[in-house]
Amino acid sequence: MALVILGLLLILVIAVLLASVKLIPQGESAVIERLGSYTRTVSGGLTLLVPFIDRVRARVDTRERVVSFPPQAVITQDNLTVAIDIVVTFQINDPAKAIYGVDNYLVGVEQISVATLRDVVGGMTLEETLTSRETINRRLRGELDAATAKWGLRISRVELKAIDPPPSIQQSMEMQMKADREKRAMILTAEGKRESDIKTAEGEKQARILSAEGEKHAAILAAEAERQAMILRAEGERAAKYLESQGEARAIQKVNAAIKSSEVTPEMLAYQYLEKLPKIAANEASTMWMIPNSFGDSLEQFAKAFAGKDSDGVFRYEPQRADSQTRAMAGEDDSTDQWFDTSTDPELARALAEARAVANKHVDDPDPTSAFDEGSTPTETPQVAQKGEHRAIESNDSPDA
Protein backbone atom coordinates (compact mmCIF):
# COMPACT_ATOMS: atom_id res chain seq x y z
CA MET A 1 0.00 0.00 0.00
CA ALA A 2 2.79 2.37 0.88
CA LEU A 3 4.40 1.67 -2.48
CA VAL A 4 1.24 2.63 -4.34
CA ILE A 5 0.96 5.86 -2.44
CA LEU A 6 4.62 6.58 -3.10
CA GLY A 7 4.14 5.94 -6.79
CA LEU A 8 1.15 8.25 -6.98
CA LEU A 9 3.08 10.97 -5.22
CA LEU A 10 5.94 10.53 -7.69
CA ILE A 11 3.58 10.82 -10.64
CA LEU A 12 2.00 13.88 -9.13
CA VAL A 13 5.39 15.53 -8.67
CA ILE A 14 6.32 14.81 -12.29
CA ALA A 15 3.03 16.21 -13.53
CA VAL A 16 3.51 19.35 -11.45
CA LEU A 17 7.02 19.79 -12.82
CA LEU A 18 5.83 19.37 -16.39
CA ALA A 19 3.05 21.88 -15.83
CA SER A 20 5.28 24.45 -14.18
CA VAL A 21 8.30 24.27 -16.52
CA LYS A 22 7.99 25.30 -20.22
CA LEU A 23 10.77 25.53 -22.82
CA ILE A 24 10.27 28.29 -25.40
CA PRO A 25 12.61 27.95 -28.42
CA GLN A 26 14.45 30.90 -30.03
CA GLY A 27 12.28 32.84 -32.51
CA GLU A 28 9.02 32.11 -30.73
CA SER A 29 7.05 33.85 -28.03
CA ALA A 30 4.48 32.41 -25.64
CA VAL A 31 1.45 34.26 -24.28
CA ILE A 32 0.90 33.27 -20.61
CA GLU A 33 -2.54 33.46 -18.97
CA ARG A 34 -3.34 33.11 -15.28
CA LEU A 35 -6.81 31.96 -14.48
CA GLY A 36 -7.88 33.03 -17.99
CA SER A 37 -6.32 36.51 -17.93
CA TYR A 38 -3.23 37.72 -19.80
CA THR A 39 -0.23 37.81 -17.53
CA ARG A 40 2.95 38.13 -19.59
CA THR A 41 4.76 37.20 -22.79
CA VAL A 42 7.86 35.08 -22.65
CA SER A 43 10.30 34.12 -25.39
CA GLY A 44 13.51 32.19 -25.93
CA GLY A 45 14.35 30.12 -22.86
CA LEU A 46 13.10 28.13 -19.86
CA THR A 47 9.92 29.53 -18.27
CA LEU A 48 8.41 28.63 -14.88
CA LEU A 49 4.64 28.65 -14.45
CA VAL A 50 2.34 28.27 -11.45
CA PRO A 51 1.01 24.74 -11.81
CA PHE A 52 -2.67 24.47 -12.67
CA ILE A 53 -3.04 28.27 -12.48
CA ASP A 54 -0.84 29.57 -15.34
CA ARG A 55 -1.07 28.24 -18.87
CA VAL A 56 0.35 28.99 -22.30
CA ARG A 57 -2.41 30.54 -24.41
CA ALA A 58 -0.54 30.44 -27.74
CA ARG A 59 2.87 30.21 -29.23
CA VAL A 60 3.60 32.93 -31.78
CA ASP A 61 6.40 32.84 -34.41
CA THR A 62 8.22 36.18 -34.12
CA ARG A 63 10.40 35.70 -37.18
CA GLU A 64 9.78 37.69 -40.37
CA ARG A 65 7.28 35.87 -42.52
CA VAL A 66 6.56 35.99 -46.23
CA VAL A 67 2.96 35.24 -47.20
CA SER A 68 1.72 34.93 -50.78
CA PHE A 69 -1.99 35.46 -51.31
CA PRO A 70 -3.92 33.93 -54.24
CA PRO A 71 -4.68 36.10 -57.33
CA GLN A 72 -7.32 38.73 -56.78
CA ALA A 73 -9.63 40.05 -59.51
CA VAL A 74 -9.32 43.85 -59.65
CA ILE A 75 -11.14 46.23 -62.01
CA THR A 76 -9.10 49.12 -63.41
CA GLN A 77 -10.33 52.62 -64.21
CA ASP A 78 -10.89 51.66 -67.87
CA ASN A 79 -13.15 48.74 -66.80
CA LEU A 80 -10.67 45.94 -67.42
CA THR A 81 -10.37 43.06 -65.00
CA VAL A 82 -6.87 41.99 -64.05
CA ALA A 83 -5.64 39.27 -61.71
CA ILE A 84 -2.99 40.43 -59.25
CA ASP A 85 -0.89 38.26 -56.94
CA ILE A 86 0.39 39.89 -53.74
CA VAL A 87 3.36 38.93 -51.57
CA VAL A 88 3.41 40.49 -48.08
CA THR A 89 6.42 40.40 -45.77
CA PHE A 90 5.61 41.11 -42.07
CA GLN A 91 6.81 40.44 -38.53
CA ILE A 92 4.95 40.16 -35.19
CA ASN A 93 6.33 42.69 -32.75
CA ASP A 94 3.65 42.26 -29.99
CA PRO A 95 2.40 38.65 -29.71
CA ALA A 96 -0.25 39.59 -27.16
CA LYS A 97 -1.92 42.03 -29.59
CA ALA A 98 -1.69 39.46 -32.38
CA ILE A 99 -3.58 36.96 -30.16
CA TYR A 100 -6.06 39.26 -28.44
CA GLY A 101 -6.43 42.02 -31.02
CA VAL A 102 -7.61 39.97 -34.00
CA ASP A 103 -9.11 36.55 -34.45
CA ASN A 104 -6.76 35.60 -37.35
CA TYR A 105 -4.12 38.13 -38.30
CA LEU A 106 -3.28 36.28 -41.60
CA VAL A 107 -6.86 36.58 -42.81
CA GLY A 108 -6.92 40.20 -41.67
CA VAL A 109 -3.76 41.04 -43.60
CA GLU A 110 -5.14 39.34 -46.71
CA GLN A 111 -8.47 41.15 -46.61
CA ILE A 112 -6.93 44.55 -45.94
CA SER A 113 -4.42 43.97 -48.79
CA VAL A 114 -7.18 43.06 -51.25
CA ALA A 115 -9.32 46.06 -50.26
CA THR A 116 -6.41 48.47 -50.46
CA LEU A 117 -5.32 46.97 -53.80
CA ARG A 118 -8.78 47.42 -55.32
CA ASP A 119 -8.89 51.00 -54.09
CA VAL A 120 -5.47 51.83 -55.56
CA VAL A 121 -5.82 50.00 -58.89
CA GLY A 122 -9.40 51.23 -59.36
CA GLY A 123 -8.05 54.76 -59.89
CA MET A 124 -5.55 53.69 -62.56
CA THR A 125 -5.79 52.55 -66.15
CA LEU A 126 -4.39 49.25 -67.29
CA GLU A 127 -1.28 50.85 -68.74
CA GLU A 128 -0.67 52.82 -65.54
CA THR A 129 -1.18 49.68 -63.48
CA LEU A 130 1.40 47.79 -65.53
CA THR A 131 3.95 50.60 -65.28
CA SER A 132 3.32 51.76 -61.68
CA ARG A 133 4.30 48.76 -59.60
CA GLU A 134 6.48 50.80 -57.27
CA THR A 135 3.67 53.28 -56.58
CA ILE A 136 1.21 50.48 -55.85
CA ASN A 137 3.65 48.68 -53.57
CA ARG A 138 4.36 51.85 -51.58
CA ARG A 139 0.68 52.65 -51.10
CA LEU A 140 -0.19 49.09 -50.11
CA ARG A 141 2.59 48.97 -47.54
CA GLY A 142 1.53 52.29 -46.03
CA GLU A 143 -2.13 51.24 -45.73
CA LEU A 144 -1.32 47.79 -44.33
CA ASP A 145 1.21 49.12 -41.84
CA ALA A 146 -1.28 51.66 -40.49
CA ALA A 147 -4.10 49.08 -40.28
CA THR A 148 -2.12 46.27 -38.65
CA ALA A 149 -0.21 48.37 -36.10
CA LYS A 150 -2.90 47.66 -33.50
CA TRP A 151 -2.47 43.95 -34.12
CA GLY A 152 1.16 44.07 -33.16
CA LEU A 153 2.34 43.54 -36.75
CA ARG A 154 4.97 45.43 -38.74
CA ILE A 155 4.61 45.33 -42.54
CA SER A 156 8.12 45.50 -43.99
CA ARG A 157 7.43 44.91 -47.66
CA VAL A 158 4.58 44.47 -50.16
CA GLU A 159 5.19 43.26 -53.70
CA LEU A 160 2.97 42.65 -56.70
CA LYS A 161 4.11 39.25 -57.89
CA ALA A 162 2.09 39.16 -61.10
CA ILE A 163 -0.42 41.28 -62.99
CA ASP A 164 -2.37 39.18 -65.49
CA PRO A 165 -4.69 41.10 -67.84
CA PRO A 166 -7.46 39.24 -69.76
CA PRO A 167 -6.34 36.98 -72.65
CA SER A 168 -7.85 39.33 -75.26
CA ILE A 169 -5.99 42.26 -73.75
CA GLN A 170 -2.79 40.24 -73.65
CA GLN A 171 -3.22 39.40 -77.33
CA SER A 172 -3.85 43.05 -78.16
CA MET A 173 -0.82 44.09 -76.13
CA GLU A 174 1.32 41.50 -77.89
CA MET A 175 0.09 42.77 -81.25
CA GLN A 176 0.82 46.34 -80.17
CA MET A 177 4.30 45.40 -78.98
CA LYS A 178 4.90 43.54 -82.23
CA ALA A 179 3.76 46.58 -84.21
CA ASP A 180 6.04 48.82 -82.13
CA ARG A 181 8.97 46.51 -82.71
CA GLU A 182 8.25 46.38 -86.45
CA LYS A 183 7.93 50.17 -86.46
CA ARG A 184 11.28 50.59 -84.71
CA ALA A 185 12.81 48.03 -87.07
CA MET A 186 11.49 49.91 -90.10
CA ILE A 187 12.73 53.20 -88.65
CA LEU A 188 16.17 51.74 -88.00
CA THR A 189 16.21 50.21 -91.49
CA ALA A 190 15.23 53.55 -93.03
CA GLU A 191 17.85 55.38 -90.99
CA GLY A 192 20.46 52.84 -92.02
CA LYS A 193 19.43 53.21 -95.66
CA ARG A 194 19.59 56.99 -95.33
CA GLU A 195 23.03 56.87 -93.75
CA SER A 196 24.17 54.48 -96.47
CA ASP A 197 22.81 56.77 -99.20
CA ILE A 198 24.45 59.79 -97.54
CA LYS A 199 27.79 58.00 -97.29
CA THR A 200 27.48 56.80 -100.89
CA ALA A 201 26.61 60.30 -102.10
CA GLU A 202 29.50 61.79 -100.14
CA GLY A 203 31.85 59.19 -101.63
CA GLU A 204 30.62 59.94 -105.15
CA LYS A 205 30.96 63.66 -104.44
CA GLN A 206 34.53 63.25 -103.25
CA ALA A 207 35.31 61.03 -106.24
CA ARG A 208 33.88 63.63 -108.65
CA ILE A 209 35.76 66.42 -106.89
CA LEU A 210 39.01 64.48 -107.09
CA SER A 211 38.31 63.58 -110.71
CA ALA A 212 37.57 67.22 -111.54
CA GLU A 213 40.71 68.35 -109.74
CA GLY A 214 42.72 65.72 -111.62
CA GLU A 215 41.24 66.82 -114.94
CA LYS A 216 41.91 70.45 -114.03
CA HIS A 217 45.52 69.75 -113.16
CA ALA A 218 45.87 67.61 -116.28
CA ALA A 219 44.44 70.42 -118.41
CA ILE A 220 46.76 72.94 -116.74
CA LEU A 221 49.75 70.67 -117.31
CA ALA A 222 48.70 70.04 -120.93
CA ALA A 223 48.23 73.77 -121.56
CA GLU A 224 51.55 74.55 -119.92
CA ALA A 225 53.26 71.80 -121.91
CA GLU A 226 51.71 73.13 -125.13
CA ARG A 227 52.80 76.63 -124.18
CA GLN A 228 56.34 75.47 -123.49
CA ALA A 229 56.34 73.49 -126.73
CA MET A 230 55.17 76.53 -128.69
CA ILE A 231 57.81 78.67 -127.00
CA LEU A 232 60.51 76.12 -127.80
CA ARG A 233 59.29 75.75 -131.40
CA ALA A 234 59.21 79.55 -131.77
CA GLU A 235 62.72 79.77 -130.37
CA GLY A 236 63.85 77.02 -132.70
CA GLU A 237 62.23 78.68 -135.73
CA ARG A 238 63.70 82.03 -134.73
CA ALA A 239 67.12 80.51 -134.27
CA ALA A 240 66.78 78.67 -137.60
CA LYS A 241 65.72 81.83 -139.41
CA TYR A 242 68.50 83.73 -137.76
CA LEU A 243 71.07 81.14 -138.74
CA GLU A 244 69.65 80.96 -142.25
CA SER A 245 69.82 84.74 -142.64
CA GLN A 246 73.32 84.72 -141.18
CA GLY A 247 74.28 81.98 -143.64
CA GLU A 248 72.78 83.87 -146.59
CA ALA A 249 74.52 87.06 -145.50
CA ARG A 250 77.76 85.18 -145.12
CA ALA A 251 77.29 83.53 -148.51
CA ILE A 252 76.60 86.90 -150.17
CA GLN A 253 79.68 88.36 -148.54
CA LYS A 254 81.64 85.34 -149.66
CA VAL A 255 80.36 85.60 -153.25
CA ASN A 256 80.92 89.35 -153.34
CA ALA A 257 84.47 88.93 -152.04
CA ALA A 258 85.10 86.16 -154.55
CA ILE A 259 83.81 88.32 -157.39
CA LYS A 260 85.95 91.23 -156.33
CA SER A 261 88.98 89.03 -155.95
CA SER A 262 88.50 87.41 -159.38
CA GLU A 263 88.40 90.90 -161.09
CA VAL A 264 85.47 90.06 -163.41
CA THR A 265 85.29 92.16 -166.60
CA PRO A 266 82.14 93.37 -168.37
CA GLU A 267 82.82 90.92 -171.14
CA MET A 268 82.65 88.08 -168.66
CA LEU A 269 79.42 89.45 -167.18
CA ALA A 270 77.89 89.73 -170.64
CA TYR A 271 78.96 86.20 -171.42
CA GLN A 272 77.42 84.91 -168.19
CA TYR A 273 74.24 86.81 -168.93
CA LEU A 274 73.96 85.27 -172.36
CA GLU A 275 74.74 81.85 -171.00
CA LYS A 276 71.86 82.07 -168.48
CA LEU A 277 69.28 83.22 -171.00
CA PRO A 278 68.42 79.69 -172.25
CA LYS A 279 67.83 78.54 -168.67
CA ILE A 280 65.57 81.50 -168.01
CA ALA A 281 63.63 80.78 -171.19
CA ALA A 282 63.27 77.10 -170.24
CA ASN A 283 60.93 77.96 -167.36
CA GLU A 284 57.49 76.36 -167.84
CA ALA A 285 55.72 79.51 -166.69
CA SER A 286 57.51 81.62 -169.32
CA THR A 287 55.73 81.66 -172.71
CA MET A 288 57.63 84.63 -174.20
CA TRP A 289 61.06 86.11 -173.58
CA MET A 290 62.09 89.49 -174.99
CA ILE A 291 65.65 90.69 -175.29
CA PRO A 292 65.95 94.48 -175.60
CA ASN A 293 67.59 95.75 -178.79
CA SER A 294 69.51 98.34 -176.87
CA PHE A 295 71.26 95.74 -174.77
CA GLY A 296 74.55 96.25 -176.66
CA ASP A 297 74.20 100.01 -176.39
CA SER A 298 73.79 99.65 -172.66
CA LEU A 299 76.95 97.62 -172.42
CA GLU A 300 78.74 100.23 -174.49
CA GLN A 301 77.61 103.06 -172.26
CA PHE A 302 78.63 101.00 -169.20
CA ALA A 303 82.08 100.44 -170.69
CA LYS A 304 82.47 104.17 -171.50
CA ALA A 305 81.51 105.12 -167.99
CA PHE A 306 83.75 102.72 -166.13
CA ALA A 307 86.43 101.85 -168.73
CA GLY A 308 89.31 103.79 -170.26
CA LYS A 309 89.74 104.40 -173.97
CA ASP A 310 92.78 102.65 -175.36
CA SER A 311 95.21 103.95 -177.96
CA ASP A 312 93.39 102.04 -180.66
CA GLY A 313 90.10 103.69 -179.69
CA VAL A 314 88.67 100.67 -177.83
CA PHE A 315 87.22 101.11 -174.36
CA ARG A 316 88.77 98.62 -172.05
CA TYR A 317 87.55 98.01 -168.50
CA GLU A 318 90.16 97.44 -165.95
CA PRO A 319 88.69 95.98 -162.75
CA GLN A 320 89.54 97.48 -159.45
CA ARG A 321 92.17 95.69 -157.54
CA ALA A 322 90.77 93.87 -154.50
CA ASP A 323 92.30 94.78 -151.18
CA SER A 324 93.92 92.28 -148.82
CA GLN A 325 90.86 92.04 -146.51
CA THR A 326 88.56 91.12 -149.40
CA ARG A 327 91.03 88.56 -150.65
CA ALA A 328 91.33 87.10 -147.14
CA MET A 329 87.53 86.86 -146.81
CA ALA A 330 87.27 85.20 -150.20
CA GLY A 331 90.00 82.74 -149.40
CA GLU A 332 89.31 81.83 -145.77
CA ASP A 333 87.61 78.52 -145.04
CA ASP A 334 84.80 78.85 -142.45
CA SER A 335 84.52 76.08 -139.89
CA THR A 336 81.19 74.31 -140.32
CA ASP A 337 81.73 71.77 -137.57
CA GLN A 338 79.35 73.56 -135.20
CA TRP A 339 76.55 73.69 -137.76
CA PHE A 340 75.62 70.09 -137.15
CA ASP A 341 76.08 70.09 -133.35
CA THR A 342 72.90 68.58 -131.90
CA SER A 343 73.94 68.56 -128.23
CA THR A 344 71.24 69.88 -125.91
CA ASP A 345 71.66 73.13 -124.11
CA PRO A 346 72.22 72.36 -120.36
CA GLU A 347 69.73 75.01 -119.29
CA LEU A 348 67.11 73.61 -121.66
CA ALA A 349 67.79 70.04 -120.49
CA ARG A 350 67.32 71.08 -116.86
CA ALA A 351 64.04 72.86 -117.67
CA LEU A 352 62.75 69.77 -119.48
CA ALA A 353 63.69 67.54 -116.52
CA GLU A 354 61.79 69.82 -114.10
CA ALA A 355 58.75 69.82 -116.42
CA ARG A 356 58.77 66.00 -116.53
CA ALA A 357 59.00 65.87 -112.71
CA VAL A 358 55.97 68.17 -112.40
CA ALA A 359 54.02 66.14 -114.96
CA ASN A 360 54.72 62.86 -113.14
CA LYS A 361 53.86 64.25 -109.68
CA HIS A 362 50.52 63.17 -108.15
CA VAL A 363 47.94 65.91 -108.03
CA ASP A 364 47.27 65.40 -104.29
CA ASP A 365 50.96 65.65 -103.35
CA PRO A 366 51.52 69.18 -101.97
CA ASP A 367 54.87 70.54 -103.07
CA PRO A 368 55.68 74.16 -102.28
CA THR A 369 58.64 74.00 -104.67
CA SER A 370 56.50 72.89 -107.59
CA ALA A 371 57.14 74.55 -110.94
CA PHE A 372 53.76 76.23 -110.79
CA ASP A 373 50.71 76.51 -108.55
CA GLU A 374 47.13 77.16 -109.40
CA GLY A 375 46.80 80.64 -110.79
CA SER A 376 50.55 81.04 -111.50
CA THR A 377 52.82 80.12 -114.38
CA PRO A 378 56.22 78.49 -114.37
CA THR A 379 59.25 80.72 -114.42
CA GLU A 380 62.07 78.40 -115.37
CA THR A 381 61.37 78.06 -119.07
CA PRO A 382 60.86 81.79 -119.76
CA GLN A 383 64.25 82.36 -118.13
CA VAL A 384 65.73 79.75 -120.40
CA ALA A 385 63.98 81.43 -123.32
CA GLN A 386 65.41 84.79 -122.23
CA LYS A 387 68.84 83.22 -121.97
CA GLY A 388 68.39 81.73 -125.46
CA GLU A 389 67.31 85.13 -126.73
CA HIS A 390 70.34 86.79 -125.17
CA ARG A 391 72.57 84.17 -126.78
CA ALA A 392 70.87 84.80 -130.13
CA ILE A 393 71.40 88.56 -129.78
CA GLU A 394 75.03 88.08 -128.81
CA SER A 395 75.60 85.79 -131.79
CA ASN A 396 73.88 88.38 -134.00
CA ASP A 397 76.19 91.10 -132.74
CA SER A 398 79.22 88.92 -133.22
CA PRO A 399 81.31 89.90 -136.27
CA ASP A 400 81.78 86.25 -137.15
CA ALA A 401 78.02 85.47 -137.24
Coordinates of N, CA and C in Angstrom, one line a residue, residues 259-260 263-269 299 302-310 314-321:
I259 N 83.9 87.6 -156.1 CA 83.8 88.3 -157.4 C 84.8 89.4 -157.5
K260 N 85.0 90.2 -156.3 CA 85.9 91.2 -156.3 C 87.4 90.7 -156.5
E263 N 88.3 89.8 -160.1 CA 88.4 90.9 -161.1 C 87.7 90.6 -162.4
V264 N 86.3 90.4 -162.3 CA 85.5 90.1 -163.4 C 85.3 91.3 -164.3
T265 N 85.4 91.1 -165.6 CA 85.3 92.2 -166.6 C 83.9 92.2 -167.1
P266 N 83.5 93.3 -167.8 CA 82.1 93.4 -168.4 C 81.9 92.3 -169.4
E267 N 83.0 92.0 -170.1 CA 82.8 90.9 -171.1 C 82.4 89.6 -170.5
M268 N 83.0 89.3 -169.4 CA 82.7 88.1 -168.7 C 81.2 88.1 -168.2
L269 N 80.8 89.3 -167.7 CA 79.4 89.5 -167.2 C 78.4 89.3 -168.3
L299 N 75.6 98.1 -172.8 CA 77.0 97.6 -172.4 C 78.0 98.6 -172.9
F302 N 78.0 101.4 -170.5 CA 78.6 101.0 -169.2 C 80.2 101.0 -169.3
A303 N 80.6 100.5 -170.5 CA 82.1 100.4 -170.7 C 82.7 101.8 -170.8
K304 N 82.0 102.8 -171.4 CA 82.5 104.2 -171.5 C 82.5 104.8 -170.1
A305 N 81.6 104.5 -169.3 CA 81.5 105.1 -168.0 C 82.6 104.6 -167.1
F306 N 82.8 103.3 -167.1 CA 83.7 102.7 -166.1 C 85.1 102.3 -166.7
A307 N 85.2 102.3 -168.1 CA 86.4 101.8 -168.7 C 87.2 103.0 -169.3
G308 N 88.4 102.8 -169.7 CA 89.3 103.8 -170.3 C 89.5 103.5 -171.8
K309 N 89.6 104.6 -172.5 CA 89.7 104.4 -174.0 C 91.2 104.1 -174.3
D310 N 91.4 103.1 -175.0 CA 92.8 102.6 -175.4 C 93.3 103.5 -176.6
V314 N 89.6 101.7 -178.4 CA 88.7 100.7 -177.8 C 88.6 100.9 -176.3
F315 N 87.4 100.9 -175.8 CA 87.2 101.1 -174.4 C 87.5 99.8 -173.7
R316 N 88.4 99.8 -172.8 CA 88.8 98.6 -172.1 C 88.6 98.9 -170.5
Y317 N 87.9 97.9 -169.9 CA 87.5 98.0 -168.5 C 88.6 97.3 -167.7
E318 N 89.2 98.0 -166.8 CA 90.2 97.4 -165.9 C 89.5 97.3 -164.5
P319 N 89.3 96.1 -164.1 CA 88.7 96.0 -162.7 C 89.6 96.5 -161.6
Q320 N 88.8 96.9 -160.6 CA 89.5 97.5 -159.4 C 90.2 96.4 -158.7
R321 N 91.4 96.7 -158.3 CA 92.2 95.7 -157.5 C 91.6 95.5 -156.1

